[in-house]
Short mmCIF file of C-alpha atoms and ligand atoms in Angstrom, two decimals:
data_model
loop_
_atom_site.label_atom_id
_atom_site.label_comp_id
_atom_site.label_asym_id
_atom_site.label_seq_id
_atom_site.Cartn_x
_atom_site.Cartn_y
_atom_site.Cartn_z
CA UNK A 25 33.66 -3.60 5.52
CA UNK A 26 30.11 -4.48 6.53
CA UNK A 27 27.00 -2.62 5.41
CA UNK A 28 23.51 -3.05 6.76
CA UNK A 29 20.23 -1.64 5.49
CA UNK A 30 19.73 1.86 6.99
CA UNK A 31 17.82 2.06 10.29
CA UNK A 32 14.08 1.87 9.75
CA UNK A 33 14.32 0.24 6.31
CA UNK A 34 13.93 -3.44 5.51
CA UNK A 35 14.63 -5.88 2.73
CA UNK A 36 11.67 -7.83 1.45
CA UNK A 37 12.87 -11.28 0.49
CA UNK A 38 11.05 -14.36 -0.83
CA UNK A 39 7.75 -14.72 1.10
CA UNK A 40 7.82 -11.06 2.22
CA UNK A 41 8.29 -9.85 -1.35
CA UNK A 42 5.61 -12.29 -2.53
CA UNK A 43 3.19 -10.97 0.09
CA UNK A 44 3.71 -7.38 -1.02
CA UNK A 45 3.14 -8.36 -4.66
CA UNK A 46 0.06 -10.32 -3.66
CA UNK A 47 -1.41 -7.36 -1.78
CA UNK A 48 -0.55 -4.93 -4.58
CA UNK A 49 -2.17 -7.21 -7.16
CA UNK A 50 -5.27 -7.40 -4.99
CA UNK A 51 -5.37 -3.59 -4.60
CA UNK A 52 -4.93 -3.14 -8.34
CA UNK A 53 -7.85 -5.49 -9.07
CA UNK A 54 -10.16 -3.69 -6.67
CA UNK A 55 -9.10 -0.20 -7.80
CA UNK A 56 -9.72 -1.20 -11.41
CA UNK A 57 -13.11 -2.64 -10.53
CA UNK A 58 -14.04 0.82 -9.18
CA UNK A 59 -12.61 2.44 -12.35
CA UNK A 60 -9.42 3.97 -10.94
CA UNK A 61 -6.42 4.14 -13.24
CA UNK A 62 -2.84 3.93 -12.14
CA UNK A 63 -0.47 6.84 -11.73
CA UNK A 64 3.26 6.42 -11.05
CA UNK A 65 4.88 9.64 -9.83
CA UNK A 66 8.45 10.42 -8.73
CA UNK A 67 9.85 9.26 -5.41
CA UNK A 68 11.05 12.80 -4.78
CA UNK A 69 9.50 16.19 -5.45
CA UNK A 70 10.05 19.82 -4.68
CA UNK A 71 10.03 19.95 -0.86
CA UNK A 72 7.67 22.94 -1.04
CA UNK A 73 4.95 20.78 -2.60
CA UNK A 74 4.68 18.75 0.60
CA UNK A 75 5.06 21.70 2.96
CA UNK A 76 2.24 23.53 1.15
CA UNK A 77 -0.05 20.50 1.06
CA UNK A 78 0.51 18.73 4.34
CA UNK A 79 0.93 21.88 6.46
CA UNK A 80 3.87 23.55 8.22
CA UNK A 81 2.93 22.57 11.74
CA UNK A 82 2.27 18.88 11.19
CA UNK A 83 4.55 16.11 12.48
CA UNK A 84 5.37 15.04 8.93
CA UNK A 85 6.70 18.44 7.94
CA UNK A 86 8.21 19.42 11.28
CA UNK A 87 10.08 16.20 12.02
CA UNK A 88 9.56 13.39 9.56
CA UNK A 89 10.44 14.56 6.07
CA UNK A 90 13.65 13.57 4.31
CA UNK A 91 14.73 16.86 2.78
CA UNK A 92 17.91 17.30 0.74
CA UNK A 93 19.54 19.59 -1.75
CA UNK A 94 20.58 18.28 -5.12
CA UNK A 95 23.83 19.37 -6.80
CA UNK A 96 22.19 22.49 -8.20
CA UNK A 97 20.88 23.51 -4.77
CA UNK A 98 17.24 22.55 -5.43
CA UNK A 99 15.41 21.74 -2.23
CA UNK A 100 13.84 18.31 -2.70
CA UNK A 101 12.11 15.80 -0.44
CA UNK A 102 11.49 12.06 -0.55
CA UNK A 103 7.73 11.67 -0.77
CA UNK A 104 6.16 11.09 2.67
CA UNK A 105 2.74 10.35 1.10
CA UNK A 106 1.04 10.20 -2.29
CA UNK A 107 -1.78 12.76 -2.35
CA UNK A 108 0.36 15.86 -2.90
CA UNK A 109 2.14 14.26 -5.90
CA UNK A 110 -1.16 13.09 -7.37
CA UNK A 111 -2.58 16.62 -7.19
CA UNK A 112 0.63 18.07 -8.64
CA UNK A 113 0.40 15.63 -11.57
CA UNK A 114 -3.34 16.30 -11.99
CA UNK A 115 -2.58 20.00 -12.47
CA UNK A 116 0.63 19.59 -14.47
CA UNK A 117 -1.09 17.36 -17.04
CA UNK A 118 -4.58 18.97 -16.90
CA UNK A 119 -6.01 15.55 -16.12
CA UNK A 120 -9.41 16.94 -15.17
CA UNK A 121 -9.92 17.92 -18.80
CA UNK A 122 -8.48 14.75 -20.29
CA UNK A 123 -10.00 12.02 -18.18
CA UNK A 124 -13.69 11.11 -18.13
CA UNK A 125 -13.34 10.76 -14.34
CA UNK A 126 -10.16 11.76 -12.59
CA UNK A 127 -9.91 8.68 -10.39
CA UNK A 128 -6.35 7.64 -9.79
CA UNK A 129 -4.52 5.04 -7.73
CA UNK A 130 -0.86 4.60 -6.85
CA UNK A 131 1.36 2.24 -4.95
CA UNK A 132 4.94 2.31 -3.81
CA UNK A 133 7.38 3.30 -1.10
CA UNK A 134 6.98 6.39 1.10
CA UNK A 135 9.59 7.86 3.42
CA UNK A 136 9.24 9.33 6.91
CA UNK A 137 11.92 9.89 9.51
CA UNK A 138 10.14 8.25 12.43
CA UNK A 139 11.25 6.21 15.40
CA UNK A 140 11.32 2.68 13.97
CA UNK A 141 9.22 0.04 15.72
CA UNK A 142 6.91 -2.79 14.72
CA UNK A 143 4.67 -1.50 11.92
CA UNK A 144 6.51 1.82 11.73
CA UNK A 145 9.37 2.22 9.29
CA UNK A 146 11.33 4.98 7.63
CA UNK A 147 10.65 3.49 4.22
CA UNK A 148 7.26 1.78 3.97
CA UNK A 149 4.83 0.87 1.22
CA UNK A 150 1.48 2.45 0.62
CA UNK A 151 -1.32 1.87 -1.85
CA UNK A 152 -3.82 4.68 -2.25
CA UNK A 153 -6.60 6.14 -4.37
CA UNK A 154 -7.81 9.68 -5.07
CA UNK A 155 -11.17 10.73 -6.55
CA UNK A 156 -11.30 14.28 -7.98
CA UNK A 157 -14.24 16.39 -9.09
CA UNK A 158 -17.08 14.92 -7.05
CA UNK A 159 -18.21 16.86 -3.98
CA UNK A 160 -21.13 14.58 -3.12
CA UNK A 161 -21.38 11.87 -0.42
CA UNK A 162 -21.25 8.97 -2.94
CA UNK A 163 -17.58 9.81 -3.65
CA UNK A 164 -16.70 9.62 0.07
CA UNK A 165 -18.69 6.40 0.46
CA UNK A 166 -17.03 4.90 -2.63
CA UNK A 167 -13.55 5.58 -1.26
CA UNK A 168 -14.37 4.16 2.18
CA UNK A 169 -16.06 1.07 0.76
CA UNK A 170 -13.20 0.43 -1.71
CA UNK A 171 -10.69 0.66 1.15
CA UNK A 172 -12.62 -1.77 3.29
CA UNK A 173 -13.15 -4.14 0.31
CA UNK A 174 -9.38 -4.37 -0.03
CA UNK A 175 -8.96 -5.24 3.64
CA UNK A 176 -11.79 -7.76 3.52
CA UNK A 177 -10.43 -9.37 0.35
CA UNK A 178 -7.09 -9.62 2.09
CA UNK A 179 -8.87 -11.89 4.57
CA UNK A 180 -9.13 -9.44 7.47
CA UNK A 181 -12.20 -10.01 9.59
CA UNK A 182 -11.38 -7.79 12.53
CA UNK A 183 -11.59 -4.33 11.07
CA UNK A 184 -12.87 -1.26 12.80
CA UNK A 185 -13.85 1.69 10.59
CA UNK A 186 -13.80 5.05 12.36
CA UNK A 187 -15.51 8.06 10.86
CA UNK A 188 -15.61 11.75 11.69
CA UNK A 189 -16.16 15.09 9.99
CA UNK A 190 -13.74 17.98 10.34
CA UNK A 191 -16.12 20.48 8.79
CA UNK A 192 -15.04 23.17 6.39
CA UNK A 193 -13.55 26.69 6.36
CA UNK A 194 -16.88 28.05 7.51
CA UNK A 195 -17.46 25.88 10.57
CA UNK A 196 -14.10 24.56 11.72
CA UNK A 197 -12.68 27.83 13.15
CA UNK A 198 -15.37 27.96 15.83
CA UNK A 199 -14.58 24.40 16.84
CA UNK A 200 -10.85 25.15 16.95
CA UNK A 201 -11.54 28.09 19.19
CA UNK A 202 -13.76 25.99 21.44
CA UNK A 203 -10.99 23.38 21.72
CA UNK A 204 -8.44 26.07 22.57
CA UNK A 205 -10.72 27.47 25.27
CA UNK A 206 -11.39 24.01 26.62
CA UNK A 207 -7.74 22.95 26.83
CA UNK A 208 -6.48 26.33 28.04
CA UNK A 209 -8.45 25.79 31.22
CA UNK A 210 -6.87 22.36 31.78
CA UNK A 211 -3.73 21.80 33.80
CA UNK A 212 -0.79 19.65 32.85
CA UNK A 213 -1.08 19.11 29.09
CA UNK A 214 1.88 17.13 27.76
CA UNK A 215 4.75 19.10 26.25
CA UNK A 216 3.74 18.33 22.63
CA UNK A 217 0.15 19.40 23.27
CA UNK A 218 1.09 22.62 25.04
CA UNK A 219 3.07 23.52 21.92
CA UNK A 220 0.33 22.34 19.57
CA UNK A 221 -2.51 24.14 21.24
CA UNK A 222 -1.88 27.44 19.48
CA UNK A 223 -1.14 26.15 15.96
CA UNK A 224 -2.88 22.82 15.74
CA UNK A 225 -5.37 22.30 18.60
CA UNK A 226 -7.14 19.43 16.81
CA UNK A 227 -4.07 17.26 17.25
CA UNK A 228 -4.55 17.27 21.01
CA UNK A 229 -7.60 15.05 20.42
CA UNK A 230 -5.53 12.15 19.13
CA UNK A 231 -2.58 12.67 21.48
CA UNK A 232 -1.74 9.31 23.04
CA UNK A 233 -1.29 10.98 26.43
CA UNK A 234 -3.83 13.78 26.59
CA UNK A 235 -6.50 12.41 24.20
CA UNK A 236 -7.76 9.70 26.56
CA UNK A 237 -7.59 11.96 29.65
CA UNK A 238 -10.67 14.00 28.91
CA UNK A 239 -14.17 12.61 28.56
CA UNK A 240 -16.26 15.73 28.01
CA UNK A 241 -14.37 17.06 24.99
CA UNK A 242 -16.11 19.41 22.56
CA UNK A 243 -17.30 17.51 19.47
CA UNK A 244 -16.95 18.76 15.91
CA UNK A 245 -20.25 17.19 14.90
CA UNK A 246 -22.06 19.76 17.06
CA UNK A 247 -20.28 22.60 15.23
CA UNK A 248 -20.90 21.41 11.65
CA UNK A 249 -22.60 23.96 9.39
CA UNK A 250 -25.81 22.79 7.68
CA UNK A 251 -23.96 21.86 4.49
CA UNK A 252 -21.28 19.82 6.30
CA UNK A 253 -23.90 18.17 8.48
CA UNK A 254 -26.00 17.18 5.46
CA UNK A 255 -22.88 15.82 3.77
CA UNK A 256 -21.84 13.80 6.83
CA UNK A 257 -25.35 12.35 7.22
CA UNK A 258 -25.34 11.50 3.51
CA UNK A 259 -22.07 9.57 3.81
CA UNK A 260 -23.27 7.70 6.88
CA UNK A 261 -26.51 6.73 5.19
CA UNK A 262 -24.74 5.37 2.10
CA UNK A 263 -22.35 3.32 4.23
CA UNK A 264 -25.22 1.89 6.23
CA UNK A 265 -27.27 1.04 3.14
CA UNK A 266 -24.22 -0.62 1.56
CA UNK A 267 -23.60 -2.75 4.62
CA UNK A 268 -20.28 -1.07 5.41
CA UNK A 269 -20.00 -0.93 9.19
CA UNK A 270 -18.48 2.11 10.92
CA UNK A 271 -18.32 3.95 14.22
CA UNK A 272 -18.41 7.73 14.53
CA UNK A 273 -15.31 8.70 16.51
CA UNK A 274 -15.37 12.31 17.72
CA UNK A 275 -11.70 12.18 18.59
CA UNK A 276 -10.57 11.11 15.14
CA UNK A 277 -8.38 13.76 13.45
CA UNK A 278 -5.64 13.44 10.84
CA UNK A 279 -1.98 14.36 10.85
CA UNK A 280 -2.26 16.31 7.61
CA UNK A 281 -3.81 19.74 7.37
CA UNK A 282 -5.54 19.41 4.03
CA UNK A 283 -8.59 17.44 5.15
CA UNK A 284 -12.12 18.87 5.11
CA UNK A 285 -15.44 17.23 6.00
CA UNK A 286 -15.19 13.42 6.04
CA UNK A 287 -12.16 11.70 7.52
CA UNK A 288 -11.80 8.00 8.30
CA UNK A 289 -9.40 5.44 9.56
CA UNK A 290 -9.63 1.66 9.42
CA UNK A 291 -7.95 -0.18 12.27
CA UNK A 292 -6.98 -3.80 12.63
CA UNK A 293 -6.55 -5.83 15.74
CA UNK A 294 -2.91 -4.90 16.50
CA UNK A 295 -2.25 -3.44 19.90
CA UNK A 296 -1.14 0.14 20.39
CA UNK A 297 -0.42 2.99 18.09
CA UNK A 298 0.36 0.94 15.00
CA UNK A 299 -3.14 -0.39 14.51
CA UNK A 300 -4.12 2.05 11.75
CA UNK A 301 -4.20 0.05 8.54
CA UNK A 302 -5.48 2.79 6.32
CA UNK A 303 -6.67 6.34 6.52
CA UNK A 304 -8.04 9.10 4.37
CA UNK A 305 -10.76 11.61 3.79
CA UNK A 306 -11.98 14.57 1.83
CA UNK A 307 -9.73 17.48 0.90
CA UNK A 308 -11.82 20.01 -1.02
CA UNK A 309 -9.35 22.92 -0.87
CA UNK A 310 -6.02 21.32 -1.75
CA UNK A 311 -6.24 21.45 -5.54
CA UNK A 312 -7.01 25.16 -5.39
CA UNK A 313 -4.28 25.78 -2.82
CA UNK A 314 -1.80 24.19 -5.21
CA UNK A 315 -2.82 26.53 -8.01
CA UNK A 316 -5.72 24.74 -9.70
CA UNK A 317 -9.33 25.72 -10.02
CA UNK A 318 -11.53 24.69 -7.08
CA UNK A 319 -11.85 20.89 -7.28
CA UNK A 320 -13.38 18.70 -4.58
CA UNK A 321 -11.47 15.53 -3.82
CA UNK A 322 -11.45 12.52 -1.54
CA UNK A 323 -8.90 9.72 -1.10
CA UNK A 324 -7.13 7.27 1.17
CA UNK A 325 -3.90 5.34 1.60
CA UNK A 326 -3.20 2.02 3.24
CA UNK A 327 0.03 0.89 4.84
CA UNK A 328 1.01 -2.35 3.09
CA UNK A 329 3.33 -3.71 5.80
CA UNK A 330 0.63 -3.22 8.42
CA UNK A 331 -2.02 -4.92 6.28
CA UNK A 332 0.32 -7.85 5.63
CA UNK A 333 1.10 -8.17 9.34
CA UNK A 334 -2.60 -8.00 10.23
CA UNK A 335 -3.40 -10.70 7.66
CA UNK A 336 -0.69 -12.92 9.11
CA UNK A 337 -1.97 -12.35 12.61
CA UNK A 338 -5.45 -13.43 11.55
CA UNK A 339 -4.01 -16.42 9.65
CA UNK A 340 -5.58 -15.20 6.43
CA UNK A 341 -4.74 -17.53 3.57
CA UNK A 342 -3.14 -15.78 0.64
CA UNK A 343 -3.12 -18.21 -2.24
CA UNK A 344 -1.07 -16.53 -4.89
CA UNK A 345 -1.35 -18.76 -7.96
CA UNK A 346 1.87 -20.73 -7.93
CA UNK A 347 3.44 -21.59 -11.25
CA UNK A 348 4.25 -25.18 -12.17
CA UNK A 349 7.95 -25.54 -11.43
CA UNK A 350 10.05 -27.50 -13.91
CA UNK A 351 13.73 -28.28 -13.50
CA UNK A 352 15.82 -29.25 -16.52
CA UNK A 353 18.73 -31.59 -15.72
CA UNK A 354 21.44 -33.16 -17.85
CA UNK A 355 23.08 -36.51 -17.33
CA UNK A 356 26.69 -35.85 -18.41
CA UNK A 357 27.63 -32.54 -20.01
CA UNK A 358 27.40 -33.47 -23.66
CA UNK A 359 23.73 -32.46 -23.93
CA UNK A 360 24.05 -29.16 -22.04
CA UNK A 361 23.42 -26.99 -25.12
CA UNK A 362 20.42 -29.05 -26.25
CA UNK A 363 18.98 -28.91 -22.75
CA UNK A 364 19.58 -25.15 -22.58
CA UNK A 365 17.75 -24.56 -25.87
CA UNK A 366 14.90 -26.83 -24.77
CA UNK A 367 14.53 -25.01 -21.42
CA UNK A 368 14.47 -21.64 -23.19
CA UNK A 369 11.80 -22.98 -25.57
CA UNK A 370 9.76 -24.25 -22.64
CA UNK A 371 9.83 -20.82 -21.00
CA UNK A 372 8.70 -19.21 -24.26
CA UNK A 373 6.05 -21.88 -24.65
CA UNK A 374 7.65 -22.57 -27.98
CA UNK A 375 7.48 -26.35 -28.05
CA UNK A 376 5.21 -28.72 -29.98
CA UNK A 377 1.75 -29.08 -28.38
CA UNK A 378 2.09 -32.73 -27.30
CA UNK A 379 5.42 -31.96 -25.58
CA UNK A 380 3.91 -28.98 -23.76
CA UNK A 381 0.91 -31.04 -22.75
CA UNK A 382 3.06 -33.88 -21.41
CA UNK A 383 5.12 -31.50 -19.28
CA UNK A 384 2.77 -28.72 -18.24
CA UNK A 385 -0.57 -30.52 -18.35
CA UNK A 386 -2.46 -27.27 -18.87
CA UNK A 387 -0.82 -25.29 -16.01
CA UNK A 388 -1.40 -21.58 -16.81
CA UNK A 389 2.03 -20.43 -15.61
CA UNK A 390 5.34 -22.19 -15.49
CA UNK A 391 8.70 -21.43 -13.93
CA UNK A 392 11.73 -23.22 -15.38
CA UNK A 393 15.16 -23.61 -13.77
CA UNK A 394 18.31 -25.14 -15.31
CA UNK A 395 20.22 -26.65 -16.85
CA UNK A 396 23.29 -26.10 -14.70
CA UNK A 397 26.68 -27.30 -15.84
CA UNK A 398 29.35 -29.35 -14.03
CA UNK A 399 27.19 -31.17 -11.52
CA UNK A 400 26.42 -34.84 -11.15
CA UNK A 401 22.87 -35.89 -11.93
CA UNK A 402 22.42 -36.67 -8.24
CA UNK A 403 23.36 -33.17 -7.15
CA UNK A 404 21.17 -31.70 -9.90
CA UNK A 405 18.20 -33.65 -8.51
CA UNK A 406 18.99 -32.23 -5.07
CA UNK A 407 18.96 -28.77 -6.61
CA UNK A 408 15.61 -29.57 -8.22
CA UNK A 409 14.23 -30.44 -4.76
CA UNK A 410 15.59 -27.23 -3.27
CA UNK A 411 13.96 -25.29 -6.09
CA UNK A 412 10.68 -27.02 -5.22
CA UNK A 413 10.33 -28.59 -8.67
CA UNK A 414 7.07 -30.33 -9.50
CA UNK A 415 8.67 -32.01 -12.51
CA UNK A 416 12.20 -32.62 -13.64
CA UNK A 417 13.21 -33.24 -17.21
CA UNK A 418 16.39 -35.28 -17.58
CA UNK A 419 18.43 -35.17 -20.75
CA UNK A 420 20.25 -38.54 -21.01
CA UNK A 421 22.29 -39.70 -24.00
CA UNK A 422 20.45 -42.97 -24.65
CA UNK A 423 17.00 -41.39 -24.55
CA UNK A 424 18.12 -38.39 -26.57
CA UNK A 425 19.30 -40.69 -29.36
CA UNK A 426 15.71 -41.91 -29.53
CA UNK A 427 14.46 -38.28 -29.63
CA UNK A 428 13.24 -38.46 -26.07
CA UNK A 429 13.90 -37.22 -22.52
CA UNK A 430 12.91 -38.52 -19.11
CA UNK A 431 10.10 -36.72 -17.29
CA UNK A 432 10.21 -37.27 -13.53
CA UNK A 433 7.33 -36.40 -11.25
CA UNK A 434 9.04 -35.11 -8.13
CA UNK A 435 6.16 -35.97 -5.81
CA UNK A 436 5.48 -39.54 -6.86
CA UNK A 437 9.06 -40.12 -8.16
CA UNK A 438 7.45 -41.71 -11.20
CA UNK A 439 9.53 -41.46 -14.38
CA UNK A 440 8.50 -41.81 -18.00
CA UNK A 441 9.99 -41.12 -21.38
CA UNK A 442 8.49 -38.42 -23.54
CA UNK A 443 9.24 -37.68 -27.19
CA UNK A 444 10.53 -34.21 -27.81
CA UNK A 445 11.22 -34.37 -31.56
P1 ATP B 517 0.11 6.82 12.25
O1 ATP B 517 -0.96 7.44 13.05
O2 ATP B 517 0.24 5.33 12.45
O3 ATP B 517 1.43 7.53 12.33
P2 ATP B 517 -0.50 8.35 9.91
O4 ATP B 517 -1.72 9.05 10.33
O5 ATP B 517 0.80 9.06 9.97
O6 ATP B 517 -0.37 6.96 10.73
P3 ATP B 517 -1.18 8.33 7.12
O7 ATP B 517 -0.31 9.44 6.78
O8 ATP B 517 -2.64 8.55 7.13
O9 ATP B 517 -0.69 7.69 8.50
O10 ATP B 517 -0.83 7.08 6.19
C1 ATP B 517 -1.78 6.07 5.87
C2 ATP B 517 -1.32 4.70 6.35
O11 ATP B 517 0.06 4.48 6.05
C3 ATP B 517 -1.38 4.52 7.86
O12 ATP B 517 -2.68 4.17 8.26
C4 ATP B 517 -0.40 3.38 8.08
O13 ATP B 517 -1.01 2.13 7.81
C5 ATP B 517 0.65 3.64 7.04
N1 ATP B 517 1.84 4.27 7.63
C6 ATP B 517 2.01 5.58 7.96
N2 ATP B 517 3.23 5.81 8.46
C7 ATP B 517 3.88 4.60 8.44
C8 ATP B 517 5.20 4.16 8.80
N3 ATP B 517 6.11 5.01 9.26
N4 ATP B 517 5.51 2.86 8.65
C9 ATP B 517 4.60 1.98 8.17
N5 ATP B 517 3.35 2.33 7.79
C10 ATP B 517 2.99 3.62 7.92
MG1 MG B 518 2.32 9.19 11.42
#
């Protein structure tokens, strides 16, 4: 019987797994620099949490969520994104009271039932950050700058930051109505948009078919109330003064209902619909809608696979610090146990200083393989090559009697004896 990974999922092996770790380490460093602390939440939650947060008539809820019943009939869902869980945890653990600043970051897999294609998977990795309790423009600017710092540190030069404001409860309804009026007078909207127009007219703006068709669309910026306008101008000014480039994009909307005021998206150089590397914005009503007291918030999430692909496309060099690789070999089997104990000691850094110095020469990290039994020395040296060993230590009977082993430099092939007792 043959099994394959389910459609839309992928295994990350060797370099791919290393790249994800590299990116996640980089995100972690930048999040910590901006004083965000990590939160790990469950991969599944009450399905209602997502429906309430993301909105009934969004693509995610209508078509993309993995919903299932557990054995007790609870309706659960695999998380399609991280914001709803972060807010749920914030409320469940009263984090606003406990933390000096409720600034949280997360990373891990998300799940959406989408049509798989390059850069679009059913299980994909995100890293994201959420900033609670600050309603002022510096919080928005901080989130946008932190997101673009990550992409820049990942070596991406071609990034395009798009910014818009969706207004608030006070000013958005008039804009929605204006959009409805505008589109109602137009012929031949695509099937999705004709359905959306009543419930979610903003989505017509970023429809791949209808969005580009109209050039004189109504713009939200003209409908912003004085407070939203002042906020938007404040964010723009901070970005400009911090040297963070952006373009105001009147057609930018988001696929989740909870956004208010600022929204943004950072795109890479990929062609087509999969060029969004990260996206986010302000969501000042969500905490209250989920049962908390009114709490302003702003956040973003990046798609790790897309960032990795963009970095590869731009030939960005990701130099993860590589450990010194040491292979321990035995000539004949009689010294297998001694070699095993030595290799374990080397991994624990448990050897006498001069021995460590001779082998590791100050390398901060080491990776040790071997010894393996029942192989000729020749085939062990081949294994050492395959492993990519920098050094090989050979336990031979004659040397061992003198309290020594052979240290072989795999690049220069130079060999020397070193004392180990
Ligand atoms: P898109 O417009 O590409 O569908 P989205 O608006 O649904 O993206 P968000 O919910 O804002 O995306 O998620 C943030 C980021 O997560 C996206 O910018 C993208 O990089 C990544 N992402 C979203 N869906 C997927 C997916 N199915 N596969 C891989 N990455 C994804
Ligand atoms: Mg999507």
